[in-house]
mmCIF file of C-alpha atoms in Angstrom:
data_model
loop_
_atom_site.group_PDB
_atom_site.id
_atom_site.type_symbol
_atom_site.label_atom_id
_atom_site.label_comp_id
_atom_site.label_asym_id
_atom_site.label_seq_id
_atom_site.Cartn_x
_atom_site.Cartn_y
_atom_site.Cartn_z
ATOM 1 C CA MET T 1 -8.655 49.485 -23.999
ATOM 2 C CA GLU T 2 -10.529 46.697 -25.808
ATOM 3 C CA ASN T 3 -7.253 45.092 -26.933
ATOM 4 C CA PHE T 4 -5.919 45.280 -23.363
ATOM 5 C CA SER T 5 -9.028 43.515 -22.024
ATOM 6 C CA CYS T 6 -8.673 40.810 -24.662
ATOM 7 C CA ARG T 7 -5.048 40.249 -23.707
ATOM 8 C CA ILE T 8 -5.990 39.992 -20.016
ATOM 9 C CA SER T 9 -8.741 37.501 -20.849
ATOM 10 C CA VAL T 10 -6.339 35.355 -22.894
ATOM 11 C CA MET T 11 -3.741 35.421 -20.103
ATOM 12 C CA ILE T 12 -6.334 34.323 -17.528
ATOM 13 C CA ARG T 13 -7.389 31.436 -19.757
ATOM 14 C CA ILE T 14 -3.780 30.339 -20.229
ATOM 15 C CA LEU T 15 -3.116 30.453 -16.494
ATOM 16 C CA LEU T 16 -6.278 28.438 -15.861
ATOM 17 C CA VAL T 17 -5.278 25.757 -18.373
ATOM 18 C CA VAL T 18 -1.758 25.543 -16.932
ATOM 19 C CA SER T 19 -3.129 25.272 -13.401
ATOM 20 C CA LEU T 20 -5.499 22.477 -14.394
ATOM 21 C CA TYR T 21 -2.652 20.676 -16.158
ATOM 22 C CA PHE T 22 -0.505 20.681 -13.051
ATOM 23 C CA LEU T 23 -3.444 19.738 -10.853
ATOM 24 C CA ASP T 24 -4.150 16.784 -13.128
ATOM 25 C CA PHE T 25 -0.650 15.424 -12.624
ATOM 26 C CA GLY T 26 -0.623 16.035 -8.902
ATOM 27 C CA PHE T 27 2.155 18.626 -8.823
ATOM 28 C CA LEU T 28 -0.016 21.111 -6.934
ATOM 29 C CA ARG T 29 -2.162 18.708 -4.968
ATOM 30 C CA GLU T 30 -1.433 15.902 -2.598
ATOM 31 C CA VAL T 31 -2.024 12.256 -3.470
ATOM 32 C CA THR T 32 -4.611 11.549 -0.789
ATOM 33 C CA SER T 33 -5.272 7.898 -1.652
ATOM 34 C CA LEU T 34 -1.631 6.847 -1.910
ATOM 35 C CA GLY T 35 0.768 6.136 0.935
ATOM 36 C CA ILE T 36 4.169 4.525 1.151
ATOM 37 C CA ASN T 37 5.847 1.929 3.346
ATOM 38 C CA TYR T 38 8.858 3.307 5.192
ATOM 39 C CA GLY T 39 10.980 0.304 6.126
ATOM 40 C CA GLN T 40 14.192 0.733 8.072
ATOM 41 C CA LEU T 41 16.187 -2.448 7.409
ATOM 42 C CA GLY T 42 18.813 -0.523 5.506
ATOM 43 C CA ASP T 43 22.329 0.687 6.124
ATOM 44 C CA ASN T 44 22.948 4.438 6.303
ATOM 45 C CA LEU T 45 19.310 5.416 5.762
ATOM 46 C CA LEU T 46 18.367 9.069 5.711
ATOM 47 C CA PRO T 47 17.442 10.407 9.174
ATOM 48 C CA PRO T 48 13.672 10.713 9.804
ATOM 49 C CA GLU T 49 13.763 14.501 9.391
ATOM 50 C CA LYS T 50 15.134 14.106 5.873
ATOM 51 C CA VAL T 51 12.588 11.377 5.147
ATOM 52 C CA LEU T 52 9.821 13.795 6.085
ATOM 53 C CA ASP T 53 11.257 16.297 3.610
ATOM 54 C CA LEU T 54 11.328 13.549 0.991
ATOM 55 C CA LEU T 55 7.676 12.695 1.563
ATOM 56 C CA SER T 56 6.792 16.375 1.325
ATOM 57 C CA SER T 57 8.603 16.669 -1.995
ATOM 58 C CA LEU T 58 6.627 13.652 -3.232
ATOM 59 C CA ARG T 59 3.404 15.260 -1.959
ATOM 60 C CA LEU T 60 2.588 12.114 0.000
ATOM 61 C CA THR T 61 0.611 12.515 3.212
ATOM 62 C CA ARG T 62 0.407 8.862 4.286
ATOM 63 C CA ALA T 63 3.109 6.461 5.443
ATOM 64 C CA ARG T 64 3.425 3.181 7.275
ATOM 65 C CA ILE T 65 6.304 2.056 9.485
ATOM 66 C CA TYR T 66 7.001 -1.438 10.790
ATOM 67 C CA ASP T 67 7.419 -0.510 14.446
ATOM 68 C CA THR T 68 6.875 2.481 16.732
ATOM 69 C CA ASN T 69 10.310 4.035 16.300
ATOM 70 C CA PRO T 70 10.342 7.040 18.689
ATOM 71 C CA GLN T 71 12.732 8.981 16.450
ATOM 72 C CA ILE T 72 10.295 8.751 13.553
ATOM 73 C CA LEU T 73 7.256 9.521 15.699
ATOM 74 C CA THR T 74 9.036 12.590 17.094
ATOM 75 C CA ALA T 75 10.295 13.780 13.709
ATOM 76 C CA PHE T 76 6.836 13.482 12.135
ATOM 77 C CA ALA T 77 5.184 15.619 14.808
ATOM 78 C CA ASN T 78 3.325 18.695 13.539
ATOM 79 C CA SER T 79 3.565 17.480 9.950
ATOM 80 C CA ASN T 80 0.695 16.672 7.598
ATOM 81 C CA VAL T 81 1.718 13.000 7.286
ATOM 82 C CA GLU T 82 -0.753 10.416 8.590
ATOM 83 C CA LEU T 83 1.098 7.457 10.030
ATOM 84 C CA ILE T 84 0.284 3.773 10.421
ATOM 85 C CA VAL T 85 2.474 2.148 13.110
ATOM 86 C CA THR T 86 3.059 -1.560 13.639
ATOM 87 C CA VAL T 87 3.093 -3.944 16.577
ATOM 88 C CA GLU T 88 5.928 -6.381 15.911
ATOM 89 C CA ASN T 89 4.922 -10.039 15.616
ATOM 90 C CA GLU T 90 6.880 -11.051 18.708
ATOM 91 C CA MET T 91 4.858 -8.600 20.839
ATOM 92 C CA LEU T 92 1.479 -10.251 20.256
ATOM 93 C CA ALA T 93 1.653 -12.754 23.117
ATOM 94 C CA GLN T 94 2.459 -9.980 25.587
ATOM 95 C CA LEU T 95 -0.214 -7.594 24.346
ATOM 96 C CA MET T 96 -3.000 -10.137 24.684
ATOM 97 C CA ASP T 97 -3.115 -8.973 28.287
ATOM 98 C CA GLN T 98 -5.250 -5.842 28.737
ATOM 99 C CA GLU T 99 -2.910 -4.252 31.274
ATOM 100 C CA GLN T 100 0.118 -4.866 29.071
ATOM 101 C CA ALA T 101 -1.744 -3.423 26.091
ATOM 102 C CA LEU T 102 -2.676 -0.318 28.087
ATOM 103 C CA GLN T 103 0.928 0.123 29.144
ATOM 104 C CA TRP T 104 2.073 -0.277 25.538
ATOM 105 C CA VAL T 105 -0.380 2.340 24.243
ATOM 106 C CA ASN T 106 0.571 4.691 27.079
ATOM 107 C CA SER T 107 4.256 4.465 26.196
ATOM 108 C CA HIS T 108 4.235 3.998 22.412
ATOM 109 C CA ILE T 109 1.200 5.971 21.205
ATOM 110 C CA LYS T 110 -0.152 8.480 23.711
ATOM 111 C CA PRO T 111 3.060 10.577 24.147
ATOM 112 C CA TYR T 112 3.119 11.363 20.411
ATOM 113 C CA PHE T 113 -0.563 11.755 19.598
ATOM 114 C CA PRO T 114 -2.081 14.044 18.311
ATOM 115 C CA ALA T 115 1.032 16.053 17.344
ATOM 116 C CA THR T 116 2.051 13.025 15.295
ATOM 117 C CA ARG T 117 -0.956 12.022 13.231
ATOM 118 C CA ILE T 118 -1.132 8.325 14.082
ATOM 119 C CA THR T 119 -4.268 7.014 12.365
ATOM 120 C CA GLY T 120 -3.842 3.260 12.602
ATOM 121 C CA ILE T 121 -2.100 0.415 14.395
ATOM 122 C CA ALA T 122 -1.173 -2.655 12.352
ATOM 123 C CA VAL T 123 -1.082 -5.610 14.725
ATOM 124 C CA GLY T 124 1.600 -7.907 13.338
ATOM 125 C CA ASN T 125 2.221 -8.493 9.659
ATOM 126 C CA GLU T 126 0.893 -11.410 7.588
ATOM 127 C CA ILE T 127 0.101 -13.518 10.653
ATOM 128 C CA ILE T 128 -2.737 -15.513 9.058
ATOM 129 C CA THR T 129 -1.068 -17.532 6.325
ATOM 130 C CA GLY T 130 -2.475 -20.988 6.936
ATOM 131 C CA ALA T 131 0.947 -22.338 7.897
ATOM 132 C CA ASP T 132 1.398 -20.970 11.416
ATOM 133 C CA THR T 133 4.346 -22.754 13.007
ATOM 134 C CA THR T 134 4.937 -20.280 15.821
ATOM 135 C CA GLY T 135 1.490 -20.068 17.417
ATOM 136 C CA LEU T 136 1.071 -16.404 16.537
ATOM 137 C CA THR T 137 -2.346 -16.864 14.970
ATOM 138 C CA ALA T 138 -3.979 -17.682 18.289
ATOM 139 C CA ASN T 139 -2.571 -14.456 19.754
ATOM 140 C CA LEU T 140 -3.669 -12.156 16.953
ATOM 141 C CA VAL T 141 -7.318 -11.305 17.674
ATOM 142 C CA PRO T 142 -6.910 -11.180 21.485
ATOM 143 C CA ALA T 143 -4.038 -8.701 20.992
ATOM 144 C CA MET T 144 -6.161 -6.610 18.613
ATOM 145 C CA VAL T 145 -9.029 -6.567 21.116
ATOM 146 C CA SER T 146 -6.737 -5.580 23.991
ATOM 147 C CA ILE T 147 -5.054 -2.786 22.028
ATOM 148 C CA HIS T 148 -8.404 -1.403 20.892
ATOM 149 C CA GLY T 149 -9.652 -1.593 24.476
ATOM 150 C CA ALA T 150 -6.617 0.373 25.640
ATOM 151 C CA LEU T 151 -7.238 3.028 22.990
ATOM 152 C CA ALA T 152 -10.888 3.247 24.068
ATOM 153 C CA GLN T 153 -9.890 3.599 27.702
ATOM 154 C CA LEU T 154 -7.699 6.567 26.762
ATOM 155 C CA GLY T 155 -10.283 8.103 24.433
ATOM 156 C CA LEU T 156 -8.220 7.446 21.294
ATOM 157 C CA ASP T 157 -10.301 4.724 19.628
ATOM 158 C CA SER T 158 -12.232 7.178 17.454
ATOM 159 C CA HIS T 159 -8.971 8.518 16.018
ATOM 160 C CA ILE T 160 -6.834 5.380 15.657
ATOM 161 C CA HIS T 161 -8.104 2.149 14.105
ATOM 162 C CA VAL T 162 -6.686 -1.312 14.811
ATOM 163 C CA SER T 163 -6.254 -3.880 12.049
ATOM 164 C CA THR T 164 -3.752 -6.431 10.713
ATOM 165 C CA PRO T 165 -2.142 -6.757 7.247
ATOM 166 C CA ASN T 166 -2.817 -10.056 5.482
ATOM 167 C CA SER T 167 -0.957 -11.908 2.767
ATOM 168 C CA LEU T 168 -2.897 -12.758 -0.370
ATOM 169 C CA ALA T 169 -2.030 -16.357 0.513
ATOM 170 C CA VAL T 170 -5.084 -16.392 2.826
ATOM 171 C CA LEU T 171 -7.193 -16.841 -0.322
ATOM 172 C CA ALA T 172 -8.047 -20.292 -1.622
ATOM 173 C CA GLU T 173 -9.483 -18.861 -4.851
ATOM 174 C CA SER T 174 -8.917 -15.533 -6.558
ATOM 175 C CA TYR T 175 -9.936 -16.240 -10.164
ATOM 176 C CA PRO T 176 -12.282 -14.942 -11.280
ATOM 177 C CA PRO T 177 -12.634 -12.213 -8.630
ATOM 178 C CA SER T 178 -16.227 -13.236 -7.939
ATOM 179 C CA ALA T 179 -14.958 -16.686 -6.870
ATOM 180 C CA GLY T 180 -12.771 -15.172 -4.164
ATOM 181 C CA SER T 181 -12.766 -17.268 -0.977
ATOM 182 C CA PHE T 182 -10.568 -17.844 2.052
ATOM 183 C CA LYS T 183 -8.710 -21.078 2.736
ATOM 184 C CA THR T 184 -10.607 -23.371 5.071
ATOM 185 C CA GLU T 185 -7.696 -23.482 7.506
ATOM 186 C CA VAL T 186 -7.950 -19.735 8.144
ATOM 187 C CA TYR T 187 -11.757 -19.626 8.498
ATOM 188 C CA GLU T 188 -11.878 -19.600 12.273
ATOM 189 C CA THR T 189 -9.308 -16.849 12.785
ATOM 190 C CA MET T 190 -10.519 -14.840 9.782
ATOM 191 C CA SER T 191 -14.076 -14.927 11.105
ATOM 192 C CA GLN T 192 -12.860 -13.453 14.396
ATOM 193 C CA VAL T 193 -10.827 -10.791 12.583
ATOM 194 C CA LEU T 194 -13.752 -9.777 10.380
ATOM 195 C CA LYS T 195 -16.114 -9.632 13.355
ATOM 196 C CA PHE T 196 -13.653 -7.314 15.123
ATOM 197 C CA LEU T 197 -13.143 -5.095 12.058
ATOM 198 C CA SER T 198 -16.888 -4.870 11.463
ATOM 199 C CA SER T 199 -17.634 -3.872 15.056
ATOM 200 C CA THR T 200 -14.863 -1.254 15.213
ATOM 201 C CA LYS T 201 -15.347 0.091 11.654
ATOM 202 C CA ALA T 202 -11.696 -0.656 10.838
ATOM 203 C CA PRO T 203 -10.375 -1.519 7.350
ATOM 204 C CA PHE T 204 -9.200 -4.911 6.121
ATOM 205 C CA TRP T 205 -5.551 -4.656 5.072
ATOM 206 C CA ILE T 206 -4.193 -6.826 2.250
ATOM 207 C CA ASN T 207 -0.638 -7.107 0.901
ATOM 208 C CA ALA T 208 -1.185 -7.648 -2.837
ATOM 209 C CA TYR T 209 1.675 -8.205 -5.262
ATOM 210 C CA PRO T 210 0.789 -8.899 -8.920
ATOM 211 C CA TYR T 211 4.550 -9.311 -9.402
ATOM 212 C CA PHE T 212 4.469 -12.693 -7.641
ATOM 213 C CA ALA T 213 1.709 -14.010 -9.887
ATOM 214 C CA TYR T 214 3.635 -12.927 -12.987
ATOM 215 C CA LYS T 215 6.957 -14.301 -11.724
ATOM 216 C CA ASP T 216 5.412 -17.701 -11.060
ATOM 217 C CA ASN T 217 3.663 -17.944 -14.433
ATOM 218 C CA PRO T 218 5.080 -15.460 -16.979
ATOM 219 C CA ASN T 219 3.976 -17.542 -19.965
ATOM 220 C CA LYS T 220 0.285 -17.350 -19.098
ATOM 221 C CA ILE T 221 -0.043 -13.928 -17.487
ATOM 222 C CA SER T 222 0.142 -10.772 -19.568
ATOM 223 C CA LEU T 223 2.876 -8.423 -18.396
ATOM 224 C CA ASP T 224 0.835 -5.430 -19.538
ATOM 225 C CA TYR T 225 -2.075 -6.652 -17.408
ATOM 226 C CA VAL T 226 0.003 -6.741 -14.222
ATOM 227 C CA LEU T 227 1.799 -3.461 -14.989
ATOM 228 C CA PHE T 228 -1.384 -1.381 -15.584
ATOM 229 C CA ASN T 229 -0.303 -0.902 -19.200
ATOM 230 C CA PRO T 230 -2.975 -0.753 -21.936
ATOM 231 C CA ASN T 231 -4.334 -4.261 -22.537
ATOM 232 C CA SER T 232 -7.534 -6.100 -23.357
ATOM 233 C CA GLY T 233 -7.927 -7.250 -19.748
ATOM 234 C CA MET T 234 -10.471 -9.863 -18.679
ATOM 235 C CA VAL T 235 -14.175 -10.046 -17.904
ATOM 236 C CA ASP T 236 -15.479 -11.840 -14.846
ATOM 237 C CA PRO T 237 -17.960 -14.367 -16.292
ATOM 238 C CA TYR T 238 -20.320 -14.030 -13.323
ATOM 239 C CA THR T 239 -20.368 -10.287 -12.612
ATOM 240 C CA HIS T 240 -19.514 -9.289 -16.208
ATOM 241 C CA LEU T 241 -17.142 -6.677 -14.805
ATOM 242 C CA HIS T 242 -14.089 -5.780 -16.866
ATOM 243 C CA TYR T 243 -10.644 -5.752 -15.251
ATOM 244 C CA ASP T 244 -7.701 -4.067 -16.949
ATOM 245 C CA ASN T 245 -5.181 -4.795 -14.178
ATOM 246 C CA MET T 246 -4.488 -7.588 -11.716
ATOM 247 C CA LEU T 247 -4.274 -5.481 -8.537
ATOM 248 C CA TYR T 248 -7.922 -4.437 -8.745
ATOM 249 C CA ALA T 249 -8.896 -8.031 -9.499
ATOM 250 C CA GLN T 250 -7.026 -9.236 -6.418
ATOM 251 C CA VAL T 251 -8.696 -6.623 -4.225
ATOM 252 C CA ASP T 252 -12.147 -7.563 -5.499
ATOM 253 C CA ALA T 253 -11.379 -11.249 -4.909
ATOM 254 C CA VAL T 254 -10.801 -10.297 -1.268
ATOM 255 C CA SER T 255 -14.122 -8.424 -1.253
ATOM 256 C CA PHE T 256 -15.969 -11.531 -2.391
ATOM 257 C CA ALA T 257 -14.105 -13.705 0.115
ATOM 258 C CA ILE T 258 -15.182 -11.381 2.928
ATOM 259 C CA ALA T 259 -18.778 -11.396 1.659
ATOM 260 C CA ARG T 260 -18.739 -15.189 1.667
ATOM 261 C CA MET T 261 -17.875 -15.041 5.364
ATOM 262 C CA GLY T 262 -21.081 -13.091 5.948
ATOM 263 C CA TYR T 263 -19.642 -9.597 6.263
ATOM 264 C CA SER T 264 -20.146 -6.518 4.123
ATOM 265 C CA GLY T 265 -19.266 -2.874 4.390
ATOM 266 C CA ILE T 266 -15.684 -3.469 5.510
ATOM 267 C CA GLU T 267 -13.339 -1.209 3.572
ATOM 268 C CA ILE T 268 -10.411 -2.958 1.907
ATOM 269 C CA ARG T 269 -7.081 -1.163 1.747
ATOM 270 C CA VAL T 270 -3.851 -2.308 0.147
ATOM 271 C CA SER T 271 -1.201 -2.193 2.847
ATOM 272 C CA GLU T 272 1.593 -3.233 0.481
ATOM 273 C CA THR T 273 2.084 -3.448 -3.257
ATOM 274 C CA GLY T 274 5.113 -2.854 -5.402
ATOM 275 C CA TRP T 275 7.565 -4.241 -7.924
ATOM 276 C CA PRO T 276 11.286 -5.013 -7.497
ATOM 277 C CA SER T 277 13.787 -3.250 -9.737
ATOM 278 C CA LYS T 278 16.305 -6.078 -9.474
ATOM 279 C CA GLY T 279 16.195 -9.799 -8.752
ATOM 280 C CA ASP T 280 17.943 -13.132 -9.028
ATOM 281 C CA PRO T 281 18.034 -14.891 -12.427
ATOM 282 C CA SER T 282 15.047 -16.984 -11.324
ATOM 283 C CA GLU T 283 12.989 -13.895 -10.503
ATOM 284 C CA VAL T 284 11.379 -13.243 -13.864
ATOM 285 C CA GLY T 285 10.240 -9.667 -14.453
ATOM 286 C CA ALA T 286 12.273 -8.054 -11.666
ATOM 287 C CA THR T 287 13.698 -5.205 -13.739
ATOM 288 C CA MET T 288 14.046 -1.480 -13.372
ATOM 289 C CA GLU T 289 11.839 -0.901 -16.419
ATOM 290 C CA ASN T 290 8.984 -2.978 -15.025
ATOM 291 C CA ALA T 291 9.288 -1.463 -11.552
ATOM 292 C CA ALA T 292 9.134 2.046 -13.001
ATOM 293 C CA ALA T 293 6.112 1.142 -15.142
ATOM 294 C CA TYR T 294 4.183 -0.497 -12.296
ATOM 295 C CA ASN T 295 4.744 2.294 -9.798
ATOM 296 C CA ARG T 296 4.227 5.064 -12.346
ATOM 297 C CA ASN T 297 0.972 3.605 -13.636
ATOM 298 C CA LEU T 298 -0.283 2.867 -10.131
ATOM 299 C CA MET T 299 0.378 6.469 -9.089
ATOM 300 C CA ARG T 300 -1.551 7.759 -12.082
ATOM 301 C CA ARG T 301 -4.514 5.638 -11.067
ATOM 302 C CA GLN T 302 -4.307 6.850 -7.484
ATOM 303 C CA LEU T 303 -4.271 10.458 -8.619
ATOM 304 C CA GLN T 304 -7.737 9.784 -10.032
ATOM 305 C CA ASN T 305 -9.011 8.446 -6.668
ATOM 306 C CA GLU T 306 -10.309 5.337 -8.398
ATOM 307 C CA GLY T 307 -12.235 2.449 -6.963
ATOM 308 C CA THR T 308 -12.207 -1.135 -8.192
ATOM 309 C CA PRO T 309 -14.765 -2.445 -10.714
ATOM 310 C CA TRP T 310 -16.783 -4.056 -7.893
ATOM 311 C CA SER T 311 -16.598 -0.955 -5.672
ATOM 312 C CA PRO T 312 -16.199 1.940 -8.118
ATOM 313 C CA ASN T 313 -17.508 4.564 -5.686
ATOM 314 C CA MET T 314 -15.109 3.651 -2.865
ATOM 315 C CA ARG T 315 -11.688 5.180 -3.354
ATOM 316 C CA LEU T 316 -9.042 2.476 -3.025
ATOM 317 C CA GLU T 317 -6.318 3.422 -0.555
ATOM 318 C CA VAL T 318 -2.932 1.932 -1.479
ATOM 319 C CA TYR T 319 0.435 1.907 0.266
ATOM 320 C CA LEU T 320 3.368 1.491 -2.092
ATOM 321 C CA PHE T 321 6.194 -0.794 -1.074
ATOM 322 C CA ALA T 322 8.611 0.803 -0.529
ATOM 323 C CA LEU T 323 10.302 4.129 0.032
ATOM 324 C CA PHE T 324 13.848 2.742 0.258
ATOM 325 C CA ASN T 325 15.854 -0.226 -0.929
ATOM 326 C CA GLU T 326 16.622 -2.085 2.303
ATOM 327 C CA ASP T 327 20.028 -3.722 1.907
ATOM 328 C CA LEU T 328 19.943 -5.475 5.291
ATOM 329 C CA LYS T 329 16.942 -7.657 4.458
ATOM 330 C CA PRO T 330 17.551 -11.387 4.022
ATOM 331 C CA GLY T 331 16.188 -13.510 1.189
ATOM 332 C CA GLN T 332 16.326 -13.170 -2.577
ATOM 333 C CA THR T 333 17.800 -10.145 -4.320
ATOM 334 C CA SER T 334 14.354 -8.703 -5.009
ATOM 335 C CA GLU T 335 13.707 -8.303 -1.268
ATOM 336 C CA ARG T 336 16.392 -5.618 -1.143
ATOM 337 C CA ASN T 337 15.251 -3.788 -4.274
ATOM 338 C CA TYR T 338 11.643 -2.638 -3.904
ATOM 339 C CA GLY T 339 12.483 0.976 -3.095
ATOM 340 C CA LEU T 340 11.866 4.098 -5.106
ATOM 341 C CA TYR T 341 15.043 5.436 -3.501
ATOM 342 C CA ARG T 342 18.420 4.218 -2.392
ATOM 343 C CA PRO T 343 19.222 4.646 1.319
ATOM 344 C CA ASP T 344 21.068 7.909 0.589
ATOM 345 C CA GLY T 345 17.953 9.451 -0.976
ATOM 346 C CA THR T 346 18.902 9.226 -4.651
ATOM 347 C CA MET T 347 16.215 7.878 -6.954
ATOM 348 C CA CYS T 348 16.504 4.328 -8.251
ATOM 349 C CA TYR T 349 14.488 5.199 -11.359
ATOM 350 C CA ASN T 350 12.169 7.847 -12.738
ATOM 351 C CA VAL T 351 8.499 7.386 -11.919
ATOM 352 C CA GLY T 352 7.048 10.427 -13.625
ATOM 353 C CA PRO T 353 4.983 12.674 -11.311
ATOM 354 C CA PHE T 354 7.020 11.613 -8.269
ATOM 355 C CA ALA T 355 10.276 12.436 -9.996
ATOM 356 C CA LEU T 356 9.026 15.735 -11.361
ATOM 357 C CA SER T 357 7.763 16.863 -7.975
ATOM 358 C CA SER T 358 10.963 15.804 -6.214
ATOM 359 C CA SER T 359 14.272 17.585 -6.114
ATOM 360 C CA THR T 360 16.138 14.292 -5.684
ATOM 361 C CA THR T 361 18.409 13.352 -8.548
ATOM 362 C CA SER T 362 17.197 10.565 -10.794
ATOM 363 C CA THR T 363 19.624 8.085 -12.265
ATOM 364 C CA SER T 364 17.321 6.573 -14.834
ATOM 365 C CA THR T 365 14.452 7.619 -17.046
ATOM 366 C CA SER T 366 13.641 4.215 -18.445
ATOM 367 C CA THR T 367 10.066 3.334 -19.300
ATOM 368 C CA SER T 368 8.288 0.064 -19.710
ATOM 369 C CA THR T 369 8.935 -1.766 -22.929
ATOM 370 C CA SER T 370 6.693 -4.742 -22.400
ATOM 371 C CA THR T 371 6.914 -7.327 -25.144
ATOM 372 C CA SER T 372 4.368 -9.726 -23.748
ATOM 373 C CA THR T 373 1.753 -10.823 -26.248
ATOM 374 C CA SER T 374 0.064 -13.465 -24.136
ATOM 375 C CA THR T 375 -3.706 -13.288 -24.063
ATOM 376 C CA SER T 376 -4.192 -15.973 -21.416
ATOM 377 C CA ILE T 377 -4.712 -14.250 -18.087
ATOM 378 C CA SER T 378 -4.854 -15.909 -14.701
ATOM 379 C CA LEU T 379 -5.558 -14.138 -11.431
ATOM 380 C CA THR T 380 -4.473 -16.955 -9.159
ATOM 381 C CA SER T 381 -1.581 -15.638 -7.094
ATOM 382 C CA SER T 382 0.858 -17.483 -4.898
ATOM 383 C CA ALA T 383 2.021 -14.292 -3.249
ATOM 384 C CA THR T 384 3.475 -15.137 0.140
ATOM 385 C CA LYS T 385 5.651 -12.118 0.738
ATOM 386 C CA VAL T 386 6.685 -12.122 4.359
ATOM 387 C CA LYS T 387 8.577 -9.427 6.201
ATOM 388 C CA PRO T 388 11.258 -10.562 8.658
#
């Protein structure tokens, strides 16, 4: 009887260790601080129902789309996926009007909520860049105010926040993070945006791509630093905080820029970040190995619900770009190769926990083989990634 009890005790301990192992790698729990961008500029993409299955297999419960596609909103009903929808840039002028905004919310949001868990509305994408040639900037905040007013009128404002994704190009300085500041030409609009976000308790969305900084200056920026690989990192000379990756440094630079505008307490979320698996000859670093390393390492960080060095107790919410390679996008080769998956649902490369928790076939198991030995690290980024 004593031997039997010992065997039972040993078995329980083994099961507990195995369970904790799987929990640690996210196979049995959902990645609550990680979402993914679900773009649709691709040929022969999986139908939304299959995409929902794909997200479930990845254990992702957050996604962002670049419109209010009714097929997607219908397919995602009664699922556990929280969805950020987008107001297309060309709609801003129309939605400045309160009545038009109310009509838009009544037709694009209300019929699907709450069955479809819409949690946010992104008004435009990278509108404030400092080089507005279309007049969209002047329409941005009025459209945000009108849409929020429409949500409030329908009793949805406490469930759905309104914000706008920004390019990192709105920053004049990003190195060191404590020197973060906005460009003077965006001050007026940014002040209005921050005032709105502060009053509505909505997050500030930033599209941050360490890839662009590395591509523009590969001789001075450590590849390991931008890929989250082990490295010596850098120390901010003013805050004395240590940074072991560029993404967190970019986010904290935004935090300081917002503080310099007189606002605090606004949560910063990364609406886009990613790494292309293929690029033109001029696009240094756009390889499958680097893409796999960046996304794999980022996912590991997100599994730990980390914050940045400046805000260690605030879990950083990140949306990976992107779910699919979008072969209909214009521009350089990299623009069509940010996806974890091809349009047919096969994996572009193995990203560890995602691959292991997915039944989709992987075509590559390559890992990062960074050879960079540079110790000079710059955080200044010229990222100007713009979606069509």
